[in-house]
mmCIF file of N, CA and C in Angstrom:
data_model
loop_
_atom_site.group_PDB
_atom_site.id
_atom_site.type_symbol
_atom_site.label_atom_id
_atom_site.label_comp_id
_atom_site.label_asym_id
_atom_site.label_seq_id
_atom_site.Cartn_x
_atom_site.Cartn_y
_atom_site.Cartn_z
ATOM 1 N N MET A 960 173.929 102.137 20.080
ATOM 2 C CA MET A 960 172.844 101.833 21.024
ATOM 3 C C MET A 960 171.814 101.472 20.170
ATOM 4 N N ASP A 961 171.666 99.466 20.135
ATOM 5 C CA ASP A 961 170.104 99.303 19.709
ATOM 6 C C ASP A 961 169.323 98.690 20.142
ATOM 7 N N HIS A 962 168.114 98.465 20.195
ATOM 8 C CA HIS A 962 166.834 98.012 21.062
ATOM 9 C C HIS A 962 167.391 97.237 21.685
ATOM 10 N N THR A 963 167.911 96.279 21.699
ATOM 11 C CA THR A 963 168.140 95.343 22.912
ATOM 12 C C THR A 963 169.085 95.988 24.196
ATOM 13 N N THR A 964 169.600 96.890 23.808
ATOM 14 C CA THR A 964 170.225 97.760 25.332
ATOM 15 C C THR A 964 169.534 98.635 25.395
ATOM 16 N N LYS A 965 170.067 97.997 27.249
ATOM 17 C CA LYS A 965 169.135 98.819 28.453
ATOM 18 C C LYS A 965 169.881 99.527 29.244
ATOM 19 N N LEU A 966 169.519 100.911 29.166
ATOM 20 C CA LEU A 966 170.570 102.021 29.723
ATOM 21 C C LEU A 966 170.255 101.435 31.167
ATOM 22 N N SER A 967 171.081 101.793 32.198
ATOM 23 C CA SER A 967 171.459 101.178 32.903
ATOM 24 C C SER A 967 172.406 102.679 33.927
ATOM 25 N N LEU A 968 171.650 102.873 34.962
ATOM 26 C CA LEU A 968 172.022 103.436 35.628
ATOM 27 C C LEU A 968 172.423 103.557 37.648
ATOM 28 N N ARG A 969 173.835 104.026 37.794
ATOM 29 C CA ARG A 969 173.819 103.183 39.407
ATOM 30 C C ARG A 969 173.946 104.238 40.363
ATOM 31 N N ARG A 970 173.262 104.704 40.702
ATOM 32 C CA ARG A 970 173.817 105.807 41.415
ATOM 33 C C ARG A 970 174.691 105.544 43.113
ATOM 34 N N GLN A 971 175.165 104.421 43.222
ATOM 35 C CA GLN A 971 175.843 104.173 44.430
ATOM 36 C C GLN A 971 177.319 104.617 44.173
ATOM 37 N N ASP A 972 177.553 104.552 42.592
ATOM 38 C CA ASP A 972 178.871 105.004 42.339
ATOM 39 C C ASP A 972 179.459 106.622 42.652
ATOM 40 N N TYR A 973 180.441 107.065 42.455
ATOM 41 C CA TYR A 973 180.736 108.490 42.265
ATOM 42 C C TYR A 973 180.148 109.384 41.709
ATOM 43 N N ILE A 974 180.016 108.944 40.325
ATOM 44 C CA ILE A 974 179.106 110.223 39.505
ATOM 45 C C ILE A 974 177.380 110.318 40.108
ATOM 46 N N GLY A 975 177.046 109.361 40.396
ATOM 47 C CA GLY A 975 175.658 108.752 41.027
ATOM 48 C C GLY A 975 175.211 109.572 42.003
ATOM 49 N N LEU A 976 176.105 109.245 43.085
ATOM 50 C CA LEU A 976 176.287 110.365 44.512
ATOM 51 C C LEU A 976 176.435 111.770 43.860
ATOM 52 N N GLU A 977 177.396 112.300 43.152
ATOM 53 C CA GLU A 977 177.289 113.843 43.068
ATOM 54 C C GLU A 977 176.243 114.592 41.672
ATOM 55 N N THR A 978 175.619 113.305 41.703
ATOM 56 C CA THR A 978 174.054 113.377 40.653
ATOM 57 C C THR A 978 172.733 114.238 41.649
ATOM 58 N N ILE A 979 173.046 113.217 42.701
ATOM 59 C CA ILE A 979 172.149 113.421 43.764
ATOM 60 C C ILE A 979 172.286 114.377 44.259
ATOM 61 N N THR A 980 173.505 115.165 44.650
ATOM 62 C CA THR A 980 173.656 115.982 45.752
ATOM 63 C C THR A 980 173.491 117.189 44.695
ATOM 64 N N VAL A 981 174.063 117.307 43.684
ATOM 65 C CA VAL A 981 173.385 118.325 42.537
ATOM 66 C C VAL A 981 171.871 118.607 42.587
ATOM 67 N N ILE A 982 171.377 117.773 42.081
ATOM 68 C CA ILE A 982 169.702 117.610 42.130
ATOM 69 C C ILE A 982 169.438 118.155 43.283
ATOM 70 N N ILE A 983 169.562 117.857 44.326
ATOM 71 C CA ILE A 983 168.694 118.178 45.588
ATOM 72 C C ILE A 983 168.962 119.802 45.840
ATOM 73 N N SER A 984 170.733 120.290 46.067
ATOM 74 C CA SER A 984 170.721 121.645 45.879
ATOM 75 C C SER A 984 169.937 122.120 44.838
ATOM 76 N N LYS A 985 169.909 121.845 43.658
ATOM 77 C CA LYS A 985 168.870 122.615 42.927
ATOM 78 C C LYS A 985 167.743 122.846 43.140
ATOM 79 N N LYS A 986 166.929 121.503 42.934
ATOM 80 C CA LYS A 986 165.521 121.518 43.218
ATOM 81 C C LYS A 986 165.142 121.896 45.179
ATOM 82 N N VAL A 987 166.078 121.678 45.727
ATOM 83 C CA VAL A 987 165.762 121.998 47.031
ATOM 84 C C VAL A 987 166.401 122.873 47.729
ATOM 85 N N PRO A 988 166.130 124.191 47.552
ATOM 86 C CA PRO A 988 167.349 124.719 48.270
ATOM 87 C C PRO A 988 166.866 125.735 49.417
ATOM 88 N N GLN A 989 165.711 125.329 49.950
ATOM 89 C CA GLN A 989 165.605 125.166 51.689
ATOM 90 C C GLN A 989 166.475 124.283 52.373
ATOM 91 N N TRP A 990 167.144 123.398 51.668
ATOM 92 C CA TRP A 990 168.085 122.367 52.680
ATOM 93 C C TRP A 990 169.528 123.164 52.339
ATOM 94 N N SER A 991 169.930 124.222 53.216
ATOM 95 C CA SER A 991 170.858 124.949 52.853
ATOM 96 C C SER A 991 172.068 124.646 52.575
ATOM 97 N N THR A 992 172.160 122.887 53.979
ATOM 98 C CA THR A 992 173.246 122.444 54.044
ATOM 99 C C THR A 992 173.281 121.150 53.014
ATOM 100 N N GLY A 993 172.520 121.026 52.587
ATOM 101 C CA GLY A 993 172.547 119.469 51.401
ATOM 102 C C GLY A 993 171.807 118.478 52.267
ATOM 103 N N LEU A 994 171.978 117.080 51.710
ATOM 104 C CA LEU A 994 171.504 116.110 52.881
ATOM 105 C C LEU A 994 172.764 115.905 53.489
ATOM 106 N N PHE A 995 172.184 115.593 54.787
ATOM 107 C CA PHE A 995 173.004 114.822 55.616
ATOM 108 C C PHE A 995 174.053 113.571 55.024
ATOM 109 N N ASP A 996 175.437 113.288 55.881
ATOM 110 C CA ASP A 996 176.154 112.212 55.403
ATOM 111 C C ASP A 996 175.784 111.028 55.340
ATOM 112 N N TRP A 997 174.554 110.501 56.054
ATOM 113 C CA TRP A 997 173.985 109.203 56.069
ATOM 114 C C TRP A 997 173.045 108.788 55.102
ATOM 115 N N GLN A 998 172.400 110.014 54.595
ATOM 116 C CA GLN A 998 171.173 110.100 53.886
ATOM 117 C C GLN A 998 171.582 109.816 52.453
ATOM 118 N N LEU A 999 172.954 110.656 51.784
ATOM 119 C CA LEU A 999 173.530 110.418 50.481
ATOM 120 C C LEU A 999 173.202 109.033 50.339
ATOM 121 N N PRO A 1000 174.384 107.964 50.657
ATOM 122 C CA PRO A 1000 173.827 106.793 50.686
ATOM 123 C C PRO A 1000 172.713 105.863 50.420
ATOM 124 N N LEU A 1001 171.748 106.240 51.479
ATOM 125 C CA LEU A 1001 170.849 105.279 51.406
ATOM 126 C C LEU A 1001 169.659 105.841 50.414
ATOM 127 N N ILE A 1002 169.850 106.727 50.088
ATOM 128 C CA ILE A 1002 169.029 107.352 48.715
ATOM 129 C C ILE A 1002 169.439 106.739 47.732
ATOM 130 N N ALA A 1003 171.095 106.740 47.301
ATOM 131 C CA ALA A 1003 170.974 106.097 46.162
ATOM 132 C C ALA A 1003 170.732 104.711 46.326
ATOM 133 N N LYS A 1004 170.737 104.096 47.438
ATOM 134 C CA LYS A 1004 170.649 102.939 47.610
ATOM 135 C C LYS A 1004 168.864 102.540 47.326
ATOM 136 N N ILE A 1005 168.202 103.353 47.580
ATOM 137 C CA ILE A 1005 166.954 103.361 47.216
ATOM 138 C C ILE A 1005 166.414 103.359 46.109
ATOM 139 N N LEU A 1006 167.062 104.017 45.190
ATOM 140 C CA LEU A 1006 166.883 104.611 43.718
ATOM 141 C C LEU A 1006 167.435 103.380 42.789
ATOM 142 N N ASP A 1007 168.653 102.630 43.216
ATOM 143 C CA ASP A 1007 169.026 101.509 42.762
ATOM 144 C C ASP A 1007 168.395 100.230 43.192
ATOM 145 N N GLY A 1008 166.866 100.431 43.459
ATOM 146 C CA GLY A 1008 165.998 99.388 43.756
ATOM 147 C C GLY A 1008 166.519 98.051 45.677
ATOM 148 N N GLU A 1009 167.151 99.013 45.841
ATOM 149 C CA GLU A 1009 167.728 97.695 47.235
ATOM 150 C C GLU A 1009 166.795 98.606 48.192
ATOM 151 N N SER A 1010 166.521 97.220 48.837
ATOM 152 C CA SER A 1010 165.414 97.465 49.926
ATOM 153 C C SER A 1010 166.243 97.761 51.600
ATOM 154 N N LEU A 1011 165.786 98.474 52.298
ATOM 155 C CA LEU A 1011 166.871 98.920 53.243
ATOM 156 C C LEU A 1011 166.103 99.410 54.667
ATOM 157 N N LEU A 1012 166.805 99.153 56.028
ATOM 158 C CA LEU A 1012 165.914 99.774 56.940
ATOM 159 C C LEU A 1012 166.521 100.946 58.179
ATOM 160 N N CYS A 1013 166.043 101.838 57.842
ATOM 161 C CA CYS A 1013 166.512 103.110 58.331
ATOM 162 C C CYS A 1013 166.036 103.645 59.995
ATOM 163 N N CYS A 1014 166.455 103.532 61.102
ATOM 164 C CA CYS A 1014 166.633 103.424 62.136
ATOM 165 C C CYS A 1014 167.125 104.987 62.674
ATOM 166 N N THR A 1015 166.864 105.749 62.889
ATOM 167 C CA THR A 1015 167.442 107.443 63.217
ATOM 168 C C THR A 1015 166.502 107.704 64.587
ATOM 169 N N ALA A 1016 167.087 108.576 65.240
ATOM 170 C CA ALA A 1016 166.302 109.347 66.176
ATOM 171 C C ALA A 1016 165.056 110.038 65.622
ATOM 172 N N THR A 1017 163.995 110.373 66.296
ATOM 173 C CA THR A 1017 162.718 111.323 66.099
ATOM 174 C C THR A 1017 163.898 112.947 65.494
ATOM 175 N N SER A 1018 162.916 113.156 64.357
ATOM 176 C CA SER A 1018 163.371 114.210 63.943
ATOM 177 C C SER A 1018 164.642 114.476 63.238
ATOM 178 N N ASP A 1019 165.352 113.100 63.012
ATOM 179 C CA ASP A 1019 166.234 113.100 62.464
ATOM 180 C C ASP A 1019 166.508 113.338 60.410
ATOM 181 N N SER A 1020 165.490 113.556 59.948
ATOM 182 C CA SER A 1020 165.066 113.942 58.449
ATOM 183 C C SER A 1020 165.127 112.636 57.904
ATOM 184 N N LYS A 1021 164.302 111.490 58.171
ATOM 185 C CA LYS A 1021 164.266 110.144 57.785
ATOM 186 C C LYS A 1021 163.225 110.701 56.714
ATOM 187 N N SER A 1022 162.559 111.741 56.654
ATOM 188 C CA SER A 1022 161.086 111.906 55.398
ATOM 189 C C SER A 1022 161.950 112.304 54.488
ATOM 190 N N ALA A 1023 163.037 113.047 54.531
ATOM 191 C CA ALA A 1023 163.856 113.361 53.408
ATOM 192 C C ALA A 1023 164.494 112.494 52.344
ATOM 193 N N LEU A 1024 164.208 111.022 53.217
ATOM 194 C CA LEU A 1024 164.873 109.829 52.311
ATOM 195 C C LEU A 1024 163.894 109.670 50.950
ATOM 196 N N PHE A 1025 162.206 109.579 51.652
ATOM 197 C CA PHE A 1025 161.189 109.648 50.615
ATOM 198 C C PHE A 1025 161.216 110.439 49.554
ATOM 199 N N GLY A 1026 160.974 111.786 49.880
ATOM 200 C CA GLY A 1026 161.048 113.406 49.209
ATOM 201 C C GLY A 1026 162.285 113.512 48.369
ATOM 202 N N ALA A 1027 163.561 113.035 48.263
ATOM 203 C CA ALA A 1027 164.621 112.878 47.447
ATOM 204 C C ALA A 1027 164.039 112.135 46.188
ATOM 205 N N THR A 1028 164.150 110.812 47.250
ATOM 206 C CA THR A 1028 163.730 109.845 45.965
ATOM 207 C C THR A 1028 162.334 110.068 45.339
ATOM 208 N N ALA A 1029 161.328 111.308 45.496
ATOM 209 C CA ALA A 1029 160.382 111.311 44.277
ATOM 210 C C ALA A 1029 160.840 112.401 43.443
ATOM 211 N N ILE A 1030 161.985 113.063 44.138
ATOM 212 C CA ILE A 1030 162.335 113.828 43.325
ATOM 213 C C ILE A 1030 163.325 113.833 41.986
ATOM 214 N N ILE A 1031 164.335 113.318 42.785
ATOM 215 C CA ILE A 1031 165.278 112.899 41.511
ATOM 216 C C ILE A 1031 165.002 111.999 40.258
ATOM 217 N N PRO A 1032 164.616 111.047 39.957
ATOM 218 C CA PRO A 1032 163.744 110.360 38.906
ATOM 219 C C PRO A 1032 163.082 111.531 38.183
ATOM 220 N N VAL A 1033 162.214 112.190 38.431
ATOM 221 C CA VAL A 1033 161.325 113.322 37.869
ATOM 222 C C VAL A 1033 162.637 114.184 37.087
ATOM 223 N N GLU A 1034 163.956 114.530 37.738
ATOM 224 C CA GLU A 1034 164.285 115.506 37.044
ATOM 225 C C GLU A 1034 165.271 114.847 36.175
ATOM 226 N N ILE A 1035 166.114 113.663 36.291
ATOM 227 C CA ILE A 1035 166.953 113.229 35.642
ATOM 228 C C ILE A 1035 166.212 112.423 33.951
ATOM 229 N N SER A 1036 164.613 112.451 34.246
ATOM 230 C CA SER A 1036 163.941 111.964 33.523
ATOM 231 C C SER A 1036 163.535 113.147 32.357
ATOM 232 N N GLN A 1037 163.614 114.272 33.125
ATOM 233 C CA GLN A 1037 163.221 115.698 32.137
ATOM 234 C C GLN A 1037 164.461 115.863 31.441
ATOM 235 N N TYR A 1038 165.600 115.955 32.227
ATOM 236 C CA TYR A 1038 167.269 116.192 31.247
ATOM 237 C C TYR A 1038 167.267 115.221 30.052
ATOM 238 N N LEU A 1039 167.036 113.524 30.798
ATOM 239 C CA LEU A 1039 167.010 112.352 29.718
ATOM 240 C C LEU A 1039 166.366 113.148 28.074
ATOM 241 N N LEU A 1040 164.964 113.765 28.548
ATOM 242 C CA LEU A 1040 163.777 113.829 26.964
ATOM 243 C C LEU A 1040 164.684 115.170 26.524
ATOM 244 N N TYR A 1041 165.255 115.930 27.466
ATOM 245 C CA TYR A 1041 165.977 117.198 26.467
ATOM 246 C C TYR A 1041 166.962 116.865 25.943
ATOM 247 N N VAL A 1042 167.890 115.743 26.493
ATOM 248 C CA VAL A 1042 169.462 115.287 25.956
ATOM 249 C C VAL A 1042 168.789 114.481 24.882
ATOM 250 N N LEU A 1043 167.949 113.702 24.707
ATOM 251 C CA LEU A 1043 167.301 112.400 23.664
ATOM 252 C C LEU A 1043 166.641 113.366 22.514
ATOM 253 N N GLY A 1044 166.369 114.695 23.167
ATOM 254 C CA GLY A 1044 165.740 115.533 21.872
ATOM 255 C C GLY A 1044 164.154 115.203 21.674
ATOM 256 N N GLY A 1045 163.661 114.592 23.179
ATOM 257 C CA GLY A 1045 162.178 114.564 22.944
ATOM 258 C C GLY A 1045 161.579 115.620 23.867
ATOM 259 N N ALA A 1046 161.919 116.988 24.171
ATOM 260 C CA ALA A 1046 161.734 118.239 24.832
ATOM 261 C C ALA A 1046 160.811 118.523 23.757
ATOM 262 N N SER A 1047 161.800 118.616 22.613
ATOM 263 C CA SER A 1047 160.729 119.424 20.890
ATOM 264 C C SER A 1047 159.458 118.926 20.842
ATOM 265 N N CYS A 1048 159.337 117.656 21.902
ATOM 266 C CA CYS A 1048 158.169 117.337 21.102
ATOM 267 C C CYS A 1048 156.832 117.170 21.772
ATOM 268 N N LEU A 1049 157.418 117.972 23.336
ATOM 269 C CA LEU A 1049 156.031 118.363 24.309
ATOM 270 C C LEU A 1049 155.261 119.496 23.642
#
């Protein structure tokens, strides 16, 4: 990979969705059932930079979309630092 190659992550494919599921189950054990079926694709779209509108009932866990999209990039960046050898510099 040279300096002009851009690392591109797509969270809406199978591996991306599975990564989101694993990170949420690890970082938010209070959500014992994990994400709802409707939340996972929306979180993936948000992380991929897509705009969306979510209309659901009151108390339907829309707030989890914000929380999850804050947790996931932090966890991925910490993992990438470790994999790329940057963690030893910290």
